[in-house]
Short mmCIF file of C-alpha atoms in Angstrom, two decimals:
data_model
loop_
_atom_site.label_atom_id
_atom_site.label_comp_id
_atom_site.label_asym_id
_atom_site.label_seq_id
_atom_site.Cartn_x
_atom_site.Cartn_y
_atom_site.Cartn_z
CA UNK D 1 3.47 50.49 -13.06
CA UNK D 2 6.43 48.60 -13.90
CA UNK D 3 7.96 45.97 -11.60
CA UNK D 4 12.03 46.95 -10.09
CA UNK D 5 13.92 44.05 -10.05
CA UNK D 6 17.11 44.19 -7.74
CA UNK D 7 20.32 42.89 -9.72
CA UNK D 8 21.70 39.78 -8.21
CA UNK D 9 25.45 38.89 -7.90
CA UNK D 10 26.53 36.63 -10.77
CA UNK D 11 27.40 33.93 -7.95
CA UNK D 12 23.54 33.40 -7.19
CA UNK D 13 21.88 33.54 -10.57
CA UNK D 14 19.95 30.15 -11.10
CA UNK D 15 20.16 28.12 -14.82
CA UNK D 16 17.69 25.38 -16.25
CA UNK D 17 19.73 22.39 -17.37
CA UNK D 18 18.38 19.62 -19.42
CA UNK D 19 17.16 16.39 -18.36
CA UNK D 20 20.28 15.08 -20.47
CA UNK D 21 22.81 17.13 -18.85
CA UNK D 22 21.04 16.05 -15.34
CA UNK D 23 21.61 12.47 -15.97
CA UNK D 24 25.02 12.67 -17.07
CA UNK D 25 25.74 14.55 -13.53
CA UNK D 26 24.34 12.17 -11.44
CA UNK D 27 26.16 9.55 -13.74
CA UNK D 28 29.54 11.59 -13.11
CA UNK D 29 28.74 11.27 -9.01
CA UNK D 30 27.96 7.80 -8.77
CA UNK D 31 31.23 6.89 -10.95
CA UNK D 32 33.76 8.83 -9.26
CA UNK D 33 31.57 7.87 -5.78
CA UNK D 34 32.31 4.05 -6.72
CA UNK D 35 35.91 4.63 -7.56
CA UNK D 36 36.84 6.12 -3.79
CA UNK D 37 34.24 3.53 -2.66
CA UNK D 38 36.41 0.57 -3.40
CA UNK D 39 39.40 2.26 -3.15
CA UNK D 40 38.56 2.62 0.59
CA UNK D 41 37.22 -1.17 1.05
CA UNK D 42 40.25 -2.48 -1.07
CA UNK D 43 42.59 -0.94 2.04
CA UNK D 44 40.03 -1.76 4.80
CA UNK D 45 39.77 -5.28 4.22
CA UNK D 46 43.60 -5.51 3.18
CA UNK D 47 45.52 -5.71 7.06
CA UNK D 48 48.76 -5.39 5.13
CA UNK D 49 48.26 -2.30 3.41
CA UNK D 50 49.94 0.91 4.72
CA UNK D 51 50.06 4.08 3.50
CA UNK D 52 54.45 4.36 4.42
CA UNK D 53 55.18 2.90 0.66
CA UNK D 54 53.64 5.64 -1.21
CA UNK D 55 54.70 8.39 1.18
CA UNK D 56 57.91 7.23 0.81
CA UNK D 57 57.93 7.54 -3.13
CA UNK D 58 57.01 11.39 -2.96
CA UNK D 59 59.02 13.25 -5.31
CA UNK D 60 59.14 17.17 -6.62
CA UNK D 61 59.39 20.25 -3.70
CA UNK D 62 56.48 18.70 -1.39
CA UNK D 63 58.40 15.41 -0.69
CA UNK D 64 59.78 16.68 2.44
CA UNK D 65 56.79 17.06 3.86
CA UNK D 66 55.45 13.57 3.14
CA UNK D 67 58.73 11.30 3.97
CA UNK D 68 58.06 13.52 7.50
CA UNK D 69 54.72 11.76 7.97
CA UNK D 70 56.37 8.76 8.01
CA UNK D 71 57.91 8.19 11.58
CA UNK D 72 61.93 8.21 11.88
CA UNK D 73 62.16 7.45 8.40
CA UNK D 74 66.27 7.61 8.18
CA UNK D 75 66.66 5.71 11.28
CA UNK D 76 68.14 8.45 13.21
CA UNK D 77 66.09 7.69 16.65
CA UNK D 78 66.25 4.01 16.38
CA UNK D 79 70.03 3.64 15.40
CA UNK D 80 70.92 6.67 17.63
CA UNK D 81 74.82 6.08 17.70
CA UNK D 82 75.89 6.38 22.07
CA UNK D 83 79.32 8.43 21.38
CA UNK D 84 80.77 8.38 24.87
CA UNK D 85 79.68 4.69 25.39
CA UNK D 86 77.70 5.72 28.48
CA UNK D 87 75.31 2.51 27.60
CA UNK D 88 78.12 0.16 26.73
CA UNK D 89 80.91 0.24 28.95
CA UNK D 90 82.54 3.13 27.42
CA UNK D 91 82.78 1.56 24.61
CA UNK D 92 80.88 3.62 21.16
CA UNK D 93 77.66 1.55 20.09
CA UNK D 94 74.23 2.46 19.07
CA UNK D 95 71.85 2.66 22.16
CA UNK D 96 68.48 0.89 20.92
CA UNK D 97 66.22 2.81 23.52
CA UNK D 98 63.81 3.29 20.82
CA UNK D 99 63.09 -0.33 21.08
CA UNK D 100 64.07 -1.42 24.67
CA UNK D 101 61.95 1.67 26.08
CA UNK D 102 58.49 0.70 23.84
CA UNK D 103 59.04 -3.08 25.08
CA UNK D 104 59.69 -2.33 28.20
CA UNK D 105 55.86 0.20 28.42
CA UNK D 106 54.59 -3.04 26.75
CA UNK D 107 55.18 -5.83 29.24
CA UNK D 108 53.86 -3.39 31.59
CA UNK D 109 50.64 -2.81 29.50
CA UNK D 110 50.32 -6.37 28.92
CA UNK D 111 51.34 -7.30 32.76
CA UNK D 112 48.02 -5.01 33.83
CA UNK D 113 45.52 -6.29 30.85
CA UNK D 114 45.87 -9.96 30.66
CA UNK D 115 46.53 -10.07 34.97
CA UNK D 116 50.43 -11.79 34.89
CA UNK D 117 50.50 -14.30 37.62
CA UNK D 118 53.69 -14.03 39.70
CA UNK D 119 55.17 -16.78 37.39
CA UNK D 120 53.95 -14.65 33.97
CA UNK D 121 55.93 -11.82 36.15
CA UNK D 122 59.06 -13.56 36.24
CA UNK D 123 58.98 -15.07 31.95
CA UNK D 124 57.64 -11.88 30.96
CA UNK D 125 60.87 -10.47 32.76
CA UNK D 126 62.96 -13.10 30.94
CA UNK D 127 61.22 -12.74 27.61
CA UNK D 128 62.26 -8.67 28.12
CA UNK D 129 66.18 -9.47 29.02
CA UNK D 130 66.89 -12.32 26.53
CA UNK D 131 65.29 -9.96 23.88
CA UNK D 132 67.47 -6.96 24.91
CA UNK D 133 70.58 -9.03 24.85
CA UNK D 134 69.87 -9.55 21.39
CA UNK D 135 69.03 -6.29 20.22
CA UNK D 136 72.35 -5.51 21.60
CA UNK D 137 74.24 -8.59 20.02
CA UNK D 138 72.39 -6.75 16.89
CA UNK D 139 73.52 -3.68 16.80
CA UNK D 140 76.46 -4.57 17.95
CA UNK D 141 77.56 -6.59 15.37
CA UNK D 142 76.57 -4.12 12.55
CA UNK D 143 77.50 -1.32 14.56
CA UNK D 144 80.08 -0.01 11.58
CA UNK D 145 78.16 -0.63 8.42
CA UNK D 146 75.33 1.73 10.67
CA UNK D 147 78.11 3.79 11.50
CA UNK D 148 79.24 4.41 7.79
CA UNK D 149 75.39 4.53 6.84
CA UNK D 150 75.48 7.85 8.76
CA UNK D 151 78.41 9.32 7.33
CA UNK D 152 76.84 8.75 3.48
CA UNK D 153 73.81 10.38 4.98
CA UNK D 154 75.35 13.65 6.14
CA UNK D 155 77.20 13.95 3.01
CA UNK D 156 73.81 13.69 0.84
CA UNK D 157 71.74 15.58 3.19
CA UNK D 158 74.64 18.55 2.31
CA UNK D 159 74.05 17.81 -1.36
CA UNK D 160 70.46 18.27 -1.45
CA UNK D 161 70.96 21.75 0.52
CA UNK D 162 73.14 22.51 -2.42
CA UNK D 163 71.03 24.12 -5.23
CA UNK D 164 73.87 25.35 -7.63
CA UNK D 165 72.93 22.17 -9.87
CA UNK D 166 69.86 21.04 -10.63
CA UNK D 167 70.55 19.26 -13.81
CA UNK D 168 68.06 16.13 -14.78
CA UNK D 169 71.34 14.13 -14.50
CA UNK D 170 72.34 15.57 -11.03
CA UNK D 171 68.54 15.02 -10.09
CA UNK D 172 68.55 11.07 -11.53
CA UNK D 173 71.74 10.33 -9.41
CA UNK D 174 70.02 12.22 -5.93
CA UNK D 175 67.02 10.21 -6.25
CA UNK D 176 68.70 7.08 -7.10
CA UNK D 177 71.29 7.79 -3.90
CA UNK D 178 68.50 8.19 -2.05
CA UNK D 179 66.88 5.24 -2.68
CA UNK D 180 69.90 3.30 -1.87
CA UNK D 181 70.18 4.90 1.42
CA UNK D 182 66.71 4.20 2.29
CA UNK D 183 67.16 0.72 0.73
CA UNK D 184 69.85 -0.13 3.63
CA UNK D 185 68.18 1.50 6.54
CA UNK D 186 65.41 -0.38 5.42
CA UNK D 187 67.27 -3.75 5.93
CA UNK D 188 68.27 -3.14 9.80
CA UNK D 189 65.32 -1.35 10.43
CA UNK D 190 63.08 -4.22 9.33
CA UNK D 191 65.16 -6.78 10.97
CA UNK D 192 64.85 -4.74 14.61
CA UNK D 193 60.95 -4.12 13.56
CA UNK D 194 60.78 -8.27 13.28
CA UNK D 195 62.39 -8.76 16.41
CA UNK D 196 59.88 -6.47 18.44
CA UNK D 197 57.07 -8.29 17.08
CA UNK D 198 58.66 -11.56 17.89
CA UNK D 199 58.96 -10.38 21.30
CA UNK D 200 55.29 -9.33 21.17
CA UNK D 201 54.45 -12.94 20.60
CA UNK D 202 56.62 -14.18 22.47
CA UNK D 203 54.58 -12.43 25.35
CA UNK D 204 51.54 -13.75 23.81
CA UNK D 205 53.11 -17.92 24.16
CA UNK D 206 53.12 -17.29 27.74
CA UNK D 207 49.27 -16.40 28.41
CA UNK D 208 46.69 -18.52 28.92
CA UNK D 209 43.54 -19.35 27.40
CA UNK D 210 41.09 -17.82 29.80
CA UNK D 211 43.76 -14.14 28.89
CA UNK D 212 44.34 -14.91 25.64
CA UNK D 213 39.93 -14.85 24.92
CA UNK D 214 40.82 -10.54 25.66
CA UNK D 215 42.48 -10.90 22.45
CA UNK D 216 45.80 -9.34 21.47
CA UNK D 217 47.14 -6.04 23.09
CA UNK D 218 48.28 -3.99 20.20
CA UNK D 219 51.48 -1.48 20.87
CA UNK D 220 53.95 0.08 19.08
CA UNK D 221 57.02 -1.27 17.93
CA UNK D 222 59.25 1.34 18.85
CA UNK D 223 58.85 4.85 20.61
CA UNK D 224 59.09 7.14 17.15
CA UNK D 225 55.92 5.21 15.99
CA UNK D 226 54.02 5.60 18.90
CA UNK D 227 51.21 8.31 19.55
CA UNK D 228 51.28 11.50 21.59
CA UNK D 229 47.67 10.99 22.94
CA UNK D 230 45.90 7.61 23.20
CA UNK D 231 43.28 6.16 20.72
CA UNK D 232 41.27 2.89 20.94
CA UNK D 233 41.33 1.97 17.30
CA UNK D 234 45.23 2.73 16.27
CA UNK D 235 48.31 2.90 18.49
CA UNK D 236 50.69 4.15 15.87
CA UNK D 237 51.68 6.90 13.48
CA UNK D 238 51.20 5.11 10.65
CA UNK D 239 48.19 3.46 11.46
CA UNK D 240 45.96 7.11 12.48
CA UNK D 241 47.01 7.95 8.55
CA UNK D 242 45.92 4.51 7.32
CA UNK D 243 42.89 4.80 8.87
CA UNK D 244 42.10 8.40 8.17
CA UNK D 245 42.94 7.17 4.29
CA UNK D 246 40.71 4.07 4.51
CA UNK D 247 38.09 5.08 5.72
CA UNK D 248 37.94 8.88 4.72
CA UNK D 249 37.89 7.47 1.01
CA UNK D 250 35.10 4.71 2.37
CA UNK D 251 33.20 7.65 3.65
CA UNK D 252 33.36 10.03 0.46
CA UNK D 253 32.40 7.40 -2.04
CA UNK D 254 29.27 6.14 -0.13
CA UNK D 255 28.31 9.63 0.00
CA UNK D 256 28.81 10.78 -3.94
CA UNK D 257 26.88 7.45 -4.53
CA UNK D 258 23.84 8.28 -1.82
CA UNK D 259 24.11 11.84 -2.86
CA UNK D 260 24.20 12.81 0.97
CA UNK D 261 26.29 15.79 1.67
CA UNK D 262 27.55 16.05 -2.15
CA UNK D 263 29.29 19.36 -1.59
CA UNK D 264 31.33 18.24 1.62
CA UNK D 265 32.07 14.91 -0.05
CA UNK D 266 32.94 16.02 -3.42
CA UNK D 267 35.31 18.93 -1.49
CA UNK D 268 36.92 15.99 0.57
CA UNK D 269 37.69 13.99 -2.54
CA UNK D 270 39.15 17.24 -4.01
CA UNK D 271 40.80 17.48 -0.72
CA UNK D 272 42.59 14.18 -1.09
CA UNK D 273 43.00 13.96 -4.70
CA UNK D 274 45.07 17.65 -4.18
CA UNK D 275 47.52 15.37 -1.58
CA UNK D 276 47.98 12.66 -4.14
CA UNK D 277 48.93 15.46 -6.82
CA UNK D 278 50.96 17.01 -4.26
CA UNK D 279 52.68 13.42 -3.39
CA UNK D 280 53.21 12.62 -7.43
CA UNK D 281 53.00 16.05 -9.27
CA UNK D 282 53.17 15.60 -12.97
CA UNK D 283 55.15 18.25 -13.84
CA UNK D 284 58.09 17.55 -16.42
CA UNK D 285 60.92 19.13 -14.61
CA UNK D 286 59.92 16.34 -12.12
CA UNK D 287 62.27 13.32 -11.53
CA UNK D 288 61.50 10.44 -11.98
CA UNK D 289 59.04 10.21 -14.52
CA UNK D 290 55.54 8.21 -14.04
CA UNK D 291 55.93 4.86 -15.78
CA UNK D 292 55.18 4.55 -19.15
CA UNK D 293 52.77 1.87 -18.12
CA UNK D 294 50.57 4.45 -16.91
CA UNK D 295 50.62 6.57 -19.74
CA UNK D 296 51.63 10.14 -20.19
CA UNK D 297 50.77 13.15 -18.63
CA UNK D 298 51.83 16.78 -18.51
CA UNK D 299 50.51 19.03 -15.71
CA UNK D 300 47.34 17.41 -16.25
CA UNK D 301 46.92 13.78 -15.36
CA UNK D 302 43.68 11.58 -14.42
CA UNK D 303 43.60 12.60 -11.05
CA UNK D 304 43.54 16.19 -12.31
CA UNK D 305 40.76 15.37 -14.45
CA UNK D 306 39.30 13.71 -11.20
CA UNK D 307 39.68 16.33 -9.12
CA UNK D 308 38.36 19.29 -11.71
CA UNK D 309 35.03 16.35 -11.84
CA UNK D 310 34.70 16.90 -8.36
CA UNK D 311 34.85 20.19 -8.26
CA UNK D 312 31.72 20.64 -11.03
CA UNK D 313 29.91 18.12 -8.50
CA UNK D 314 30.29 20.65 -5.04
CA UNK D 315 29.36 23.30 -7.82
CA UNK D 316 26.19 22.18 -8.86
CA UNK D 317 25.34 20.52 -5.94
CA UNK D 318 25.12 16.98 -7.77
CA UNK D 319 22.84 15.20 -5.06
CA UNK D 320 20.08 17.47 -5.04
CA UNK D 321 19.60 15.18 -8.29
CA UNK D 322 18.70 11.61 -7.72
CA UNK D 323 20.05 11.83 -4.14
CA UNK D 324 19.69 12.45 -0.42
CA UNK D 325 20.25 15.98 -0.04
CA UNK D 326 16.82 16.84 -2.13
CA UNK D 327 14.67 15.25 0.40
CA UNK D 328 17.39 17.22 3.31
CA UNK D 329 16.93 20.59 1.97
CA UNK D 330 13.74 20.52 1.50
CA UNK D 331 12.00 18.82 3.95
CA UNK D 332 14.80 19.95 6.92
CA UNK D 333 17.50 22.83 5.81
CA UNK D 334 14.59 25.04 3.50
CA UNK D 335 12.18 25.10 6.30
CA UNK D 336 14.43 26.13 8.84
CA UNK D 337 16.54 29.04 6.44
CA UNK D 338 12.70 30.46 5.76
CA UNK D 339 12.65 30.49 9.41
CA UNK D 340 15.24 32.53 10.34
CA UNK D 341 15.31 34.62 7.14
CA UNK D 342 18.34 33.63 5.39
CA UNK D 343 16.13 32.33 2.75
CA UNK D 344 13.19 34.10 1.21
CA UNK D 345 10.29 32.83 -0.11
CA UNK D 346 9.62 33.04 -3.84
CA UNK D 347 7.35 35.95 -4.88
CA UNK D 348 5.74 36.32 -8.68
CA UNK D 349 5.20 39.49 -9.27
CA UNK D 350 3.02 40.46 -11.97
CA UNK D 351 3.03 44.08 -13.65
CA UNK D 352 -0.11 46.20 -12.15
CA UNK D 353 -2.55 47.24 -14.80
#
């Protein structure tokens, strides 16, 4: 009698690989497992680092979407322009509540943390007024150059909507205006920025010793940074992405390396490697170029190559080689799939005489 075999979809099939091609596998997961490794503990020991600087050089169709992640990133909220003069004595300025509102929620947080004496009470209250006054004296005194800022942003916002020349000239002298846009924003915005964290320590002078053991009360800067829900680790915008980045990339590499949840972790990198393409798209129509110092690329670049490595390690399932998930399947997720029949058991059968 001759043995029926059922066909099985082309998805399912099982190959024998060589011990050689094994190796180099688990050689390809470990080295692209230690490259997000330390990419992850470079930024988590690094206090400085922030992911706003390479948002903020997206380029190609997807950079709207990334300069959004960054919060208020024209200046817009924070240099909101008061027309009818409602907060200056009917005089035209630029309001500042972006500021004077987050300081304001902060002397309050810091009032109820630390415990303000009645005298605390009464600098803290100070501390909040003298730093208004100069916020105002601020603004005030660069209220025109913001003024015109605003005017040379309307005008490119309506060139950019305007798609009836996309020349690489007309594309160098966009990106280059809008660099210089963002270049002065950057300068007023960074000076306001500076003086909320000066009034942040300035609030921290005042405390004592037995307060200042709690250890600093983090808030944010201004309201367009700040987050919709409360978390304990991050209190900004920018922060939640930092630490999603850090420690996502942390998390990925110490599993290629383990070989503990290859697929998931090698789909993650894939994941994130897809953003940075997304971010800095090597595509030659594409302005401006990569640096030469970083070599050439068209359509395919090293974090292509990267990503397509990943993609042969959720394939193959890299760590059942040399890793974690061997001793998972089988001594935890193969029981358990026999169990409930998802996974049957393997049968030799032999031709009947």
């Amino acid at each position: 009698m001759s043995q029926v075999l059922k066909s099985q979809p082309w998805w399912t099939k099982s190959y024998q690989i060589g011990l050689l091609a094994v190796v180099t596998i688990v050689l390809l997961r470990i080295s692209i497992g230690w490259h997000f490794l330390y990419e992850g503990i470079w930024k988590l020991v690094r206090p400085e680092f922030t992911s706003e600087y390479f948002l903020l050089q997206a380029k190609g169709p997807f950079a709207p979407l990334f300069y959004a992640m960054v919060p208020d990133v024209d200046g817009r909220e924070r240099l909101k322009i008061d027309i009818d003069g409602a907060k200056h004595g009917g005089r035209p300025g630029i309001s500042g509540e972006a500021y004077t509102v987050a300081w304001t929620n902060y002397r309050q947080r810091a009032a109820r943390y630390y415990g303000f004496s009645p005298e605390q009470e009464t600098q803290a209250d100070e501390l909040l007024a003298r730093y208004k006054a100069a916020l105002d004296t601020y603004l005030a005194e660069n209220y025109e150059a913001i003024k015109g800022y605003f005017v040379s942003l309307e005008a490119f916002k309506a060139r950019l909507k305007d798609r009836s020349n996309r020349a690489y000239h007309e594309k160098e002298r966009i990106w280059n205006e809008q660099q210089k846009l963002r270049g002065e924003v950057r300068q007023w915005l960074g000076d306001l920025d500076n003086l909320a964290r000066d009034f942040q320590a300035a609030l921290w002078d005042i405390l004592t010793p037995e307060q200042r053991a709690k250890g600093r009360l983090r808030g944010p800067l201004h309201t367009t940074e700040a987050l919709p829900f409360s978390l304990p680790f991050v209190t900004t915008r920018m922060e939640l992405i930092d630490f999603a980045v850090s420690w996502g990339l942390t998390a990925i590499g110490l599993c290629l390396i383990a070989g503990l949840f290859t697929r998931l972790a090698a789909l993650g990198g894939v994941a994130f490697l897809a953003f940075v393409l997304m971010v800095q798209p090597p595509w030659p129509t594409i302005y401006p170029p990569a640096p030469e110092v970083v070599g050439h690329a068209l359509i395919v670049d090293k974090n292509f190559v990267e990503l397509v490595g990943l993609l042969v390690l959720a394939a193959c399932g890299a760590g059942q080689w040399g890793g974690l998930d061997y001793l998972i399947y089988h001594g935890i997720g193969k029981p358990i799939l026999l169990k409930v029949g998802l996974l049957r058991p393997r049968v030799q059968l032999a031709e009947a005489a």
